[in-house]
């Protein structure tokens, strides 16, 4: 906010000290308030049910058995293919 000191116009009118918004600040605050309102409305519409709207709760996770293994864990991975067709001298002999 801009603070304006007391002053006198050229026609003799006395103006009291006051505060006013900076240029463009009122529009920017309106945009910010609208965005905040949209966020609050959409945040309030999320329910505690499932995503499909059936109202059922999601199943709770079971216990984890360690060590965790994934499918094809022990299979060798395919080697990457080069992306360039010219040789790159990786070994600089340092």
JSON list of C-alpha atoms in Angstrom, two decimals:
[
{"chain": "A", "resi": 1, "resn": "UNK", "atom": "CA", "xyz": [0.00, 0.00, 0.00]},
{"chain": "A", "resi": 2, "resn": "UNK", "atom": "CA", "xyz": [1.10, 3.51, -0.75]},
{"chain": "A", "resi": 3, "resn": "UNK", "atom": "CA", "xyz": [0.96, 6.07, 2.05]},
{"chain": "A", "resi": 4, "resn": "UNK", "atom": "CA", "xyz": [0.04, 9.58, 0.85]},
{"chain": "A", "resi": 5, "resn": "UNK", "atom": "CA", "xyz": [0.88, 12.49, 3.15]},
{"chain": "A", "resi": 6, "resn": "UNK", "atom": "CA", "xyz": [-1.43, 15.42, 3.77]},
{"chain": "A", "resi": 7, "resn": "UNK", "atom": "CA", "xyz": [-1.23, 18.07, 1.03]},
{"chain": "A", "resi": 8, "resn": "UNK", "atom": "CA", "xyz": [-3.11, 21.02, -0.51]},
{"chain": "A", "resi": 9, "resn": "UNK", "atom": "CA", "xyz": [-4.36, 21.08, -4.13]},
{"chain": "A", "resi": 10, "resn": "UNK", "atom": "CA", "xyz": [-3.59, 24.07, -6.34]},
{"chain": "A", "resi": 11, "resn": "UNK", "atom": "CA", "xyz": [-7.22, 25.21, -5.93]},
{"chain": "A", "resi": 12, "resn": "UNK", "atom": "CA", "xyz": [-6.84, 25.28, -2.12]},
{"chain": "A", "resi": 13, "resn": "UNK", "atom": "CA", "xyz": [-8.56, 21.97, -1.30]},
{"chain": "A", "resi": 14, "resn": "UNK", "atom": "CA", "xyz": [-6.92, 20.26, 1.66]},
{"chain": "A", "resi": 15, "resn": "UNK", "atom": "CA", "xyz": [-6.35, 16.50, 1.33]},
{"chain": "A", "resi": 16, "resn": "UNK", "atom": "CA", "xyz": [-5.91, 14.41, 4.48]},
{"chain": "A", "resi": 17, "resn": "UNK", "atom": "CA", "xyz": [-3.18, 11.80, 4.81]},
{"chain": "A", "resi": 18, "resn": "UNK", "atom": "CA", "xyz": [-4.38, 8.40, 3.57]},
{"chain": "A", "resi": 19, "resn": "UNK", "atom": "CA", "xyz": [-3.26, 5.06, 2.16]},
{"chain": "A", "resi": 20, "resn": "UNK", "atom": "CA", "xyz": [-4.17, 3.72, -1.25]},
{"chain": "A", "resi": 21, "resn": "UNK", "atom": "CA", "xyz": [-3.42, 0.65, -3.31]},
{"chain": "A", "resi": 22, "resn": "UNK", "atom": "CA", "xyz": [-0.58, 0.79, -5.82]},
{"chain": "A", "resi": 23, "resn": "UNK", "atom": "CA", "xyz": [-1.45, 0.97, -9.52]},
{"chain": "A", "resi": 24, "resn": "UNK", "atom": "CA", "xyz": [-2.78, -2.38, -10.75]},
{"chain": "A", "resi": 25, "resn": "UNK", "atom": "CA", "xyz": [-2.78, -3.96, -7.29]},
{"chain": "A", "resi": 26, "resn": "UNK", "atom": "CA", "xyz": [-6.58, -4.14, -7.03]},
{"chain": "A", "resi": 27, "resn": "UNK", "atom": "CA", "xyz": [-6.85, -6.19, -10.24]},
{"chain": "A", "resi": 28, "resn": "UNK", "atom": "CA", "xyz": [-4.00, -8.46, -9.19]},
{"chain": "A", "resi": 29, "resn": "UNK", "atom": "CA", "xyz": [-5.61, -9.06, -5.78]},
{"chain": "A", "resi": 30, "resn": "UNK", "atom": "CA", "xyz": [-8.88, -9.90, -7.53]},
{"chain": "A", "resi": 31, "resn": "UNK", "atom": "CA", "xyz": [-7.15, -12.48, -9.72]},
{"chain": "A", "resi": 32, "resn": "UNK", "atom": "CA", "xyz": [-5.40, -13.96, -6.68]},
{"chain": "A", "resi": 33, "resn": "UNK", "atom": "CA", "xyz": [-8.68, -14.15, -4.75]},
{"chain": "A", "resi": 34, "resn": "UNK", "atom": "CA", "xyz": [-10.40, -15.88, -7.69]},
{"chain": "A", "resi": 35, "resn": "UNK", "atom": "CA", "xyz": [-7.63, -18.48, -7.98]},
{"chain": "A", "resi": 36, "resn": "UNK", "atom": "CA", "xyz": [-7.70, -19.09, -4.22]},
{"chain": "A", "resi": 37, "resn": "UNK", "atom": "CA", "xyz": [-11.48, -19.53, -4.34]},
{"chain": "A", "resi": 38, "resn": "UNK", "atom": "CA", "xyz": [-11.19, -22.08, -7.17]},
{"chain": "A", "resi": 39, "resn": "UNK", "atom": "CA", "xyz": [-8.55, -24.01, -5.20]},
{"chain": "A", "resi": 40, "resn": "UNK", "atom": "CA", "xyz": [-10.72, -24.07, -2.09]},
{"chain": "A", "resi": 41, "resn": "UNK", "atom": "CA", "xyz": [-13.80, -25.20, -4.03]},
{"chain": "A", "resi": 42, "resn": "UNK", "atom": "CA", "xyz": [-11.95, -28.02, -5.79]},
{"chain": "A", "resi": 43, "resn": "UNK", "atom": "CA", "xyz": [-10.17, -29.07, -2.59]},
{"chain": "A", "resi": 44, "resn": "UNK", "atom": "CA", "xyz": [-13.51, -29.28, -0.80]},
{"chain": "A", "resi": 45, "resn": "UNK", "atom": "CA", "xyz": [-15.09, -31.52, -3.43]},
{"chain": "A", "resi": 46, "resn": "UNK", "atom": "CA", "xyz": [-12.61, -34.38, -2.97]},
{"chain": "A", "resi": 47, "resn": "UNK", "atom": "CA", "xyz": [-14.19, -37.10, -0.89]},
{"chain": "A", "resi": 48, "resn": "UNK", "atom": "CA", "xyz": [-12.70, -39.78, 1.31]},
{"chain": "A", "resi": 49, "resn": "UNK", "atom": "CA", "xyz": [-14.07, -42.52, -0.94]},
{"chain": "A", "resi": 50, "resn": "UNK", "atom": "CA", "xyz": [-12.41, -44.16, -3.89]},
{"chain": "A", "resi": 51, "resn": "UNK", "atom": "CA", "xyz": [-11.74, -42.50, -7.23]},
{"chain": "A", "resi": 52, "resn": "UNK", "atom": "CA", "xyz": [-14.54, -44.34, -9.02]},
{"chain": "A", "resi": 53, "resn": "UNK", "atom": "CA", "xyz": [-17.18, -42.80, -6.74]},
{"chain": "A", "resi": 54, "resn": "UNK", "atom": "CA", "xyz": [-18.36, -46.09, -5.25]},
{"chain": "A", "resi": 55, "resn": "UNK", "atom": "CA", "xyz": [-17.71, -44.89, -1.71]},
{"chain": "A", "resi": 56, "resn": "UNK", "atom": "CA", "xyz": [-15.64, -47.95, -0.82]},
{"chain": "A", "resi": 57, "resn": "UNK", "atom": "CA", "xyz": [-12.37, -47.47, 1.00]},
{"chain": "A", "resi": 58, "resn": "UNK", "atom": "CA", "xyz": [-9.12, -48.46, -0.67]},
{"chain": "A", "resi": 59, "resn": "UNK", "atom": "CA", "xyz": [-7.59, -51.68, 0.64]},
{"chain": "A", "resi": 60, "resn": "UNK", "atom": "CA", "xyz": [-4.88, -51.26, 3.23]},
{"chain": "A", "resi": 61, "resn": "UNK", "atom": "CA", "xyz": [-1.39, -52.47, 2.31]},
{"chain": "A", "resi": 62, "resn": "UNK", "atom": "CA", "xyz": [-0.28, -55.82, 3.59]},
{"chain": "A", "resi": 63, "resn": "UNK", "atom": "CA", "xyz": [3.03, -56.68, 5.21]},
{"chain": "A", "resi": 64, "resn": "UNK", "atom": "CA", "xyz": [6.14, -56.57, 3.03]},
{"chain": "A", "resi": 65, "resn": "UNK", "atom": "CA", "xyz": [8.34, -59.62, 2.67]},
{"chain": "A", "resi": 66, "resn": "UNK", "atom": "CA", "xyz": [12.02, -58.77, 2.45]},
{"chain": "A", "resi": 67, "resn": "UNK", "atom": "CA", "xyz": [14.12, -58.97, 0.33]},
{"chain": "A", "resi": 68, "resn": "UNK", "atom": "CA", "xyz": [11.75, -57.54, -2.27]},
{"chain": "A", "resi": 69, "resn": "UNK", "atom": "CA", "xyz": [12.07, -59.26, -5.67]},
{"chain": "A", "resi": 70, "resn": "UNK", "atom": "CA", "xyz": [10.47, -58.19, -8.93]},
{"chain": "A", "resi": 71, "resn": "UNK", "atom": "CA", "xyz": [9.57, -60.21, -12.01]},
{"chain": "A", "resi": 72, "resn": "UNK", "atom": "CA", "xyz": [12.60, -60.81, -14.28]},
{"chain": "A", "resi": 73, "resn": "UNK", "atom": "CA", "xyz": [14.89, -59.65, -11.46]},
{"chain": "A", "resi": 74, "resn": "UNK", "atom": "CA", "xyz": [17.66, -62.11, -12.34]},
{"chain": "A", "resi": 75, "resn": "UNK", "atom": "CA", "xyz": [17.42, -61.81, -16.14]},
{"chain": "A", "resi": 76, "resn": "UNK", "atom": "CA", "xyz": [20.26, -59.94, -17.83]},
{"chain": "A", "resi": 77, "resn": "UNK", "atom": "CA", "xyz": [19.25, -56.58, -19.25]},
{"chain": "A", "resi": 78, "resn": "UNK", "atom": "CA", "xyz": [19.73, -55.88, -22.96]},
{"chain": "A", "resi": 79, "resn": "UNK", "atom": "CA", "xyz": [22.75, -53.75, -23.78]},
{"chain": "A", "resi": 80, "resn": "UNK", "atom": "CA", "xyz": [21.97, -50.22, -24.92]},
{"chain": "A", "resi": 81, "resn": "UNK", "atom": "CA", "xyz": [22.38, -49.42, -28.58]},
{"chain": "A", "resi": 82, "resn": "UNK", "atom": "CA", "xyz": [24.71, -46.59, -29.54]},
{"chain": "A", "resi": 83, "resn": "UNK", "atom": "CA", "xyz": [23.05, -43.34, -30.57]},
{"chain": "A", "resi": 84, "resn": "UNK", "atom": "CA", "xyz": [25.90, -42.20, -32.82]},
{"chain": "A", "resi": 85, "resn": "UNK", "atom": "CA", "xyz": [27.56, -43.93, -35.76]},
{"chain": "A", "resi": 86, "resn": "UNK", "atom": "CA", "xyz": [31.09, -42.53, -35.30]},
{"chain": "A", "resi": 87, "resn": "UNK", "atom": "CA", "xyz": [33.57, -43.79, -32.70]},
{"chain": "A", "resi": 88, "resn": "UNK", "atom": "CA", "xyz": [33.95, -41.81, -29.50]},
{"chain": "A", "resi": 89, "resn": "UNK", "atom": "CA", "xyz": [37.39, -42.21, -27.89]},
{"chain": "A", "resi": 90, "resn": "UNK", "atom": "CA", "xyz": [36.41, -42.87, -24.26]},
{"chain": "A", "resi": 91, "resn": "UNK", "atom": "CA", "xyz": [39.84, -44.07, -23.19]},
{"chain": "A", "resi": 92, "resn": "UNK", "atom": "CA", "xyz": [42.02, -40.96, -23.34]},
{"chain": "A", "resi": 93, "resn": "UNK", "atom": "CA", "xyz": [45.03, -42.78, -21.86]},
{"chain": "A", "resi": 94, "resn": "UNK", "atom": "CA", "xyz": [45.24, -40.63, -18.75]}
]
